[in-house]
């Protein structure tokens, strides 16, 4: 039987590392094939350190960002990383680009998807990426789109943790213990040479979410001793036979 699969839709090429690198590494270890789509390199808006170097050009920044993302992806064990190179600040997708993402979704047939918070006034590319992920998920479910292809079921869309959490209206309902793969996530984080100022920040976030994991898994009355975790907000309800 084919492996289970998951799909990450990342607005810029480093976002998947900070926000769901643990989830990626953990599911790869569980035998999932994880595909990451980077809609842009974040070459204009998220590469300040590179732009401060002498003689920098857009092409050089993109090449550098691609290298960093590929290194991070291999540290996490990502099965497949795809760069759509659609430009950032602002990120925009025309209909053809949306169909390209729909093709990926249908091909991957993810058991679950991951993308950004639905609101982000600091970074509209992020919330736009989620809108696109939802729109393309919907198109991938439509029997009338490229009839004859396998249509998509109903994978959960998990929204990963944004920067400046409280400003985004993001509220986690799921905590994932990533302690066993923390070393991989930290190694992936350290591939992001252009954003060194975020390395310790996202280590702190993982420790704080580890605390929430411990508290919500039973606290001192038998909770799991998770040291690092990632939080997610799910968009769709779960369908269950038992609570
Ligand atoms: Zn970003």
Short mmCIF file of C-alpha atoms and ligand atoms in Angstrom, two decimals:
data_model
loop_
_atom_site.label_atom_id
_atom_site.label_comp_id
_atom_site.label_asym_id
_atom_site.label_seq_id
_atom_site.Cartn_x
_atom_site.Cartn_y
_atom_site.Cartn_z
CA UNK A 1 0.00 0.00 0.00
CA UNK A 2 1.22 3.52 -0.79
CA UNK A 3 2.40 5.71 2.07
CA UNK A 4 0.08 8.24 3.66
CA UNK A 5 0.78 11.77 2.50
CA UNK A 6 0.62 15.37 3.72
CA UNK A 7 0.90 18.71 1.94
CA UNK A 8 2.31 21.99 3.25
CA UNK A 9 1.46 25.25 1.46
CA UNK A 10 4.12 27.80 2.45
CA UNK A 11 3.86 31.41 1.25
CA UNK A 12 7.62 31.94 1.40
CA UNK A 13 10.45 29.45 1.33
CA UNK A 14 11.31 29.51 5.04
CA UNK A 15 7.84 29.58 6.60
CA UNK A 16 7.41 25.80 6.73
CA UNK A 17 10.57 25.48 8.80
CA UNK A 18 9.61 27.68 11.76
CA UNK A 19 5.94 26.82 11.79
CA UNK A 20 5.60 23.11 11.09
CA UNK A 21 9.13 21.70 10.74
CA UNK A 22 8.44 19.40 13.68
CA UNK A 23 5.19 18.10 12.19
CA UNK A 24 6.98 17.42 8.91
CA UNK A 25 9.90 15.54 10.50
CA UNK A 26 7.59 13.56 12.80
CA UNK A 27 5.26 12.43 10.02
CA UNK A 28 8.16 11.54 7.76
CA UNK A 29 9.42 9.29 10.57
CA UNK A 30 5.93 7.78 10.82
CA UNK A 31 6.15 6.82 7.14
CA UNK A 32 4.24 9.70 5.56
CA UNK A 33 5.45 11.28 2.34
CA UNK A 34 5.31 15.04 2.96
CA UNK A 35 5.22 17.45 0.03
CA UNK A 36 6.08 21.12 0.60
CA UNK A 37 4.99 23.78 -1.90
CA UNK A 38 6.76 27.14 -1.50
CA UNK A 39 4.69 29.65 -3.44
CA UNK A 40 7.59 32.15 -3.42
CA UNK A 41 11.13 32.44 -2.05
CA UNK A 42 10.27 35.41 0.15
CA UNK A 43 12.98 37.09 -1.87
CA UNK A 44 11.75 40.65 -1.47
CA UNK A 45 10.11 40.64 1.93
CA UNK A 46 11.85 38.04 4.08
CA UNK A 47 15.49 38.27 3.07
CA UNK A 48 16.64 41.52 4.68
CA UNK A 49 19.97 40.10 5.81
CA UNK A 50 20.85 39.03 2.25
CA UNK A 51 19.84 42.42 0.82
CA UNK A 52 22.26 44.15 3.19
CA UNK A 53 25.17 42.41 1.39
CA UNK A 54 27.07 44.32 -1.27
CA UNK A 55 26.03 43.74 -4.90
CA UNK A 56 22.94 41.69 -4.10
CA UNK A 57 20.42 41.01 -6.88
CA UNK A 58 16.96 39.48 -6.93
CA UNK A 59 18.27 36.37 -8.70
CA UNK A 60 21.08 35.90 -6.17
CA UNK A 61 18.62 36.24 -3.26
CA UNK A 62 16.30 33.67 -4.82
CA UNK A 63 19.17 31.22 -5.42
CA UNK A 64 20.34 31.62 -1.82
CA UNK A 65 16.83 31.22 -0.40
CA UNK A 66 16.22 28.13 -2.52
CA UNK A 67 19.45 26.55 -1.27
CA UNK A 68 18.52 27.28 2.36
CA UNK A 69 15.05 25.82 1.93
CA UNK A 70 16.37 22.69 0.23
CA UNK A 71 18.88 22.15 3.02
CA UNK A 72 16.16 22.65 5.65
CA UNK A 73 13.84 20.28 3.78
CA UNK A 74 16.48 17.57 3.71
CA UNK A 75 17.18 18.07 7.45
CA UNK A 76 13.47 17.41 8.02
CA UNK A 77 13.35 14.45 5.65
CA UNK A 78 10.86 16.12 3.28
CA UNK A 79 9.92 13.77 0.42
CA UNK A 80 9.26 16.46 -2.17
CA UNK A 81 9.72 20.25 -2.16
CA UNK A 82 8.40 22.37 -5.02
CA UNK A 83 9.12 26.03 -5.70
CA UNK A 84 6.43 27.89 -7.62
CA UNK A 85 8.48 31.14 -7.76
CA UNK A 86 5.40 33.38 -7.98
CA UNK A 87 6.97 36.44 -6.33
CA UNK A 88 6.31 37.93 -2.90
CA UNK A 89 5.26 41.21 -1.31
CA UNK A 90 2.79 40.85 -2.85
CA UNK A 91 2.22 37.17 -3.55
CA UNK A 92 -0.38 36.72 -6.27
CA UNK A 93 -1.71 33.67 -8.11
CA UNK A 94 -3.49 33.82 -11.45
CA UNK A 95 -5.88 31.04 -12.49
CA UNK A 96 -3.12 28.97 -14.12
CA UNK A 97 -1.04 29.07 -10.95
CA UNK A 98 -4.07 28.01 -8.91
CA UNK A 99 -4.66 25.08 -11.27
CA UNK A 100 -1.01 24.12 -10.87
CA UNK A 101 -1.54 23.90 -7.11
CA UNK A 102 -4.77 21.95 -7.65
CA UNK A 103 -2.78 19.47 -9.77
CA UNK A 104 -0.32 19.01 -6.89
CA UNK A 105 -3.14 18.53 -4.37
CA UNK A 106 -4.82 15.90 -6.56
CA UNK A 107 -1.56 14.11 -7.22
CA UNK A 108 -0.53 14.07 -3.54
CA UNK A 109 -4.04 13.28 -2.17
CA UNK A 110 -2.95 14.51 1.28
CA UNK A 111 -4.34 13.01 4.47
CA UNK A 112 -3.99 16.52 5.90
CA UNK A 113 -2.79 19.94 4.78
CA UNK A 114 -0.91 22.71 6.58
CA UNK A 115 -0.86 26.45 5.91
CA UNK A 116 -0.83 29.86 7.60
CA UNK A 117 -3.26 31.62 9.94
CA UNK A 118 -6.37 33.01 8.27
CA UNK A 119 -5.61 36.56 9.38
CA UNK A 120 -2.23 38.32 9.35
CA UNK A 121 -2.21 42.10 9.06
CA UNK A 122 1.60 42.15 9.29
CA UNK A 123 2.06 39.81 6.37
CA UNK A 124 -0.81 39.65 3.93
CA UNK A 125 1.07 37.08 1.81
CA UNK A 126 0.55 34.62 4.65
CA UNK A 127 -3.21 34.97 4.89
CA UNK A 128 -3.43 35.05 1.11
CA UNK A 129 -1.63 31.69 0.95
CA UNK A 130 -4.26 30.18 3.24
CA UNK A 131 -7.08 31.62 1.15
CA UNK A 132 -5.43 30.03 -1.90
CA UNK A 133 -4.94 26.70 -0.09
CA UNK A 134 -8.66 26.65 0.76
CA UNK A 135 -9.69 27.70 -2.74
CA UNK A 136 -7.48 25.06 -4.39
CA UNK A 137 -8.64 22.39 -1.92
CA UNK A 138 -12.20 23.24 -2.99
CA UNK A 139 -11.38 23.06 -6.72
CA UNK A 140 -9.57 19.75 -6.18
CA UNK A 141 -12.83 18.38 -4.70
CA UNK A 142 -14.91 19.42 -7.74
CA UNK A 143 -15.95 16.51 -9.97
CA UNK A 144 -16.29 18.93 -12.88
CA UNK A 145 -12.66 20.08 -12.71
CA UNK A 146 -10.57 17.95 -15.12
CA UNK A 147 -13.16 15.15 -15.14
CA UNK A 148 -11.62 11.68 -14.94
CA UNK A 149 -8.93 12.65 -12.43
CA UNK A 150 -9.15 11.35 -8.87
CA UNK A 151 -10.99 14.03 -6.87
CA UNK A 152 -9.85 15.08 -3.42
CA UNK A 153 -11.54 13.82 -0.23
CA UNK A 154 -11.74 16.16 2.77
CA UNK A 155 -8.29 16.56 4.30
CA UNK A 156 -8.09 18.69 7.43
CA UNK A 157 -6.40 22.05 6.96
CA UNK A 158 -4.28 22.81 9.99
CA UNK A 159 -3.21 26.42 10.41
CA UNK A 160 0.29 26.60 11.82
CA UNK A 161 1.41 29.16 14.37
CA UNK A 162 1.97 32.68 13.02
CA UNK A 163 4.48 35.27 14.18
CA UNK A 164 3.02 37.60 16.87
CA UNK A 165 0.43 34.96 17.64
CA UNK A 166 -2.26 36.95 19.46
CA UNK A 167 -2.51 39.63 16.74
CA UNK A 168 -3.58 37.06 14.18
CA UNK A 169 -6.74 35.81 15.84
CA UNK A 170 -5.09 32.38 15.85
CA UNK A 171 -6.13 29.97 18.57
CA UNK A 172 -4.62 26.48 18.69
CA UNK A 173 -6.89 23.47 19.24
CA UNK A 174 -4.23 20.83 18.62
CA UNK A 175 -0.78 20.36 20.15
CA UNK A 176 1.70 17.98 18.55
CA UNK A 177 4.58 16.58 20.61
CA UNK A 178 7.72 17.11 18.53
CA UNK A 179 10.28 16.31 21.26
CA UNK A 180 11.57 13.22 19.44
CA UNK A 181 12.34 15.22 16.29
CA UNK A 182 13.39 18.51 17.90
CA UNK A 183 17.03 18.07 16.83
CA UNK A 184 15.91 17.84 13.21
CA UNK A 185 13.77 20.96 13.52
CA UNK A 186 16.57 22.93 15.14
CA UNK A 187 18.97 21.77 12.40
CA UNK A 188 16.48 22.93 9.76
CA UNK A 189 16.06 26.27 11.57
CA UNK A 190 19.82 26.76 11.47
CA UNK A 191 19.79 26.33 7.67
CA UNK A 192 18.00 29.70 7.57
CA UNK A 193 21.17 31.80 7.68
CA UNK A 194 19.33 34.88 6.45
CA UNK A 195 17.01 34.91 9.47
CA UNK A 196 19.29 34.11 12.38
CA UNK A 197 17.34 36.53 14.59
CA UNK A 198 14.48 34.00 14.63
CA UNK A 199 16.36 30.87 15.72
CA UNK A 200 16.00 31.30 19.46
CA UNK A 201 12.57 32.89 19.18
CA UNK A 202 11.17 29.72 17.59
CA UNK A 203 12.97 27.52 20.08
CA UNK A 204 11.12 29.44 22.81
CA UNK A 205 7.82 29.00 20.99
CA UNK A 206 8.37 25.22 20.85
CA UNK A 207 9.17 25.13 24.59
CA UNK A 208 6.04 27.13 25.43
CA UNK A 209 3.87 24.86 23.32
CA UNK A 210 5.54 21.90 25.04
CA UNK A 211 4.18 23.32 28.29
CA UNK A 212 0.69 23.50 26.77
CA UNK A 213 1.04 19.91 25.59
CA UNK A 214 1.94 18.79 29.12
CA UNK A 215 -0.93 20.72 30.70
CA UNK A 216 -3.55 19.55 28.22
CA UNK A 217 -2.43 15.93 28.21
CA UNK A 218 -3.07 15.62 31.95
CA UNK A 219 -0.58 17.92 33.64
CA UNK A 220 0.81 16.53 36.87
CA UNK A 221 -1.87 13.83 36.89
CA UNK A 222 -0.21 11.73 34.21
CA UNK A 223 0.46 14.22 31.42
CA UNK A 224 3.07 13.45 28.81
CA UNK A 225 6.45 15.05 29.56
CA UNK A 226 6.71 16.77 26.16
CA UNK A 227 9.60 19.22 26.00
CA UNK A 228 8.84 20.69 22.57
CA UNK A 229 5.54 20.96 20.71
CA UNK A 230 3.85 22.76 17.85
CA UNK A 231 0.34 24.21 18.02
CA UNK A 232 -2.23 24.10 15.22
CA UNK A 233 -5.71 25.45 14.63
CA UNK A 234 -7.96 23.21 12.58
CA UNK A 235 -10.41 24.68 10.07
CA UNK A 236 -12.80 21.76 9.65
CA UNK A 237 -14.66 19.64 12.19
CA UNK A 238 -13.66 16.04 12.81
CA UNK A 239 -16.06 13.21 12.08
CA UNK A 240 -15.95 10.61 14.84
CA UNK A 241 -17.66 7.47 16.12
CA UNK A 242 -16.62 7.99 19.70
CA UNK A 243 -15.65 11.05 21.75
ZN1 LIG B 1 6.59 34.21 5.27
#
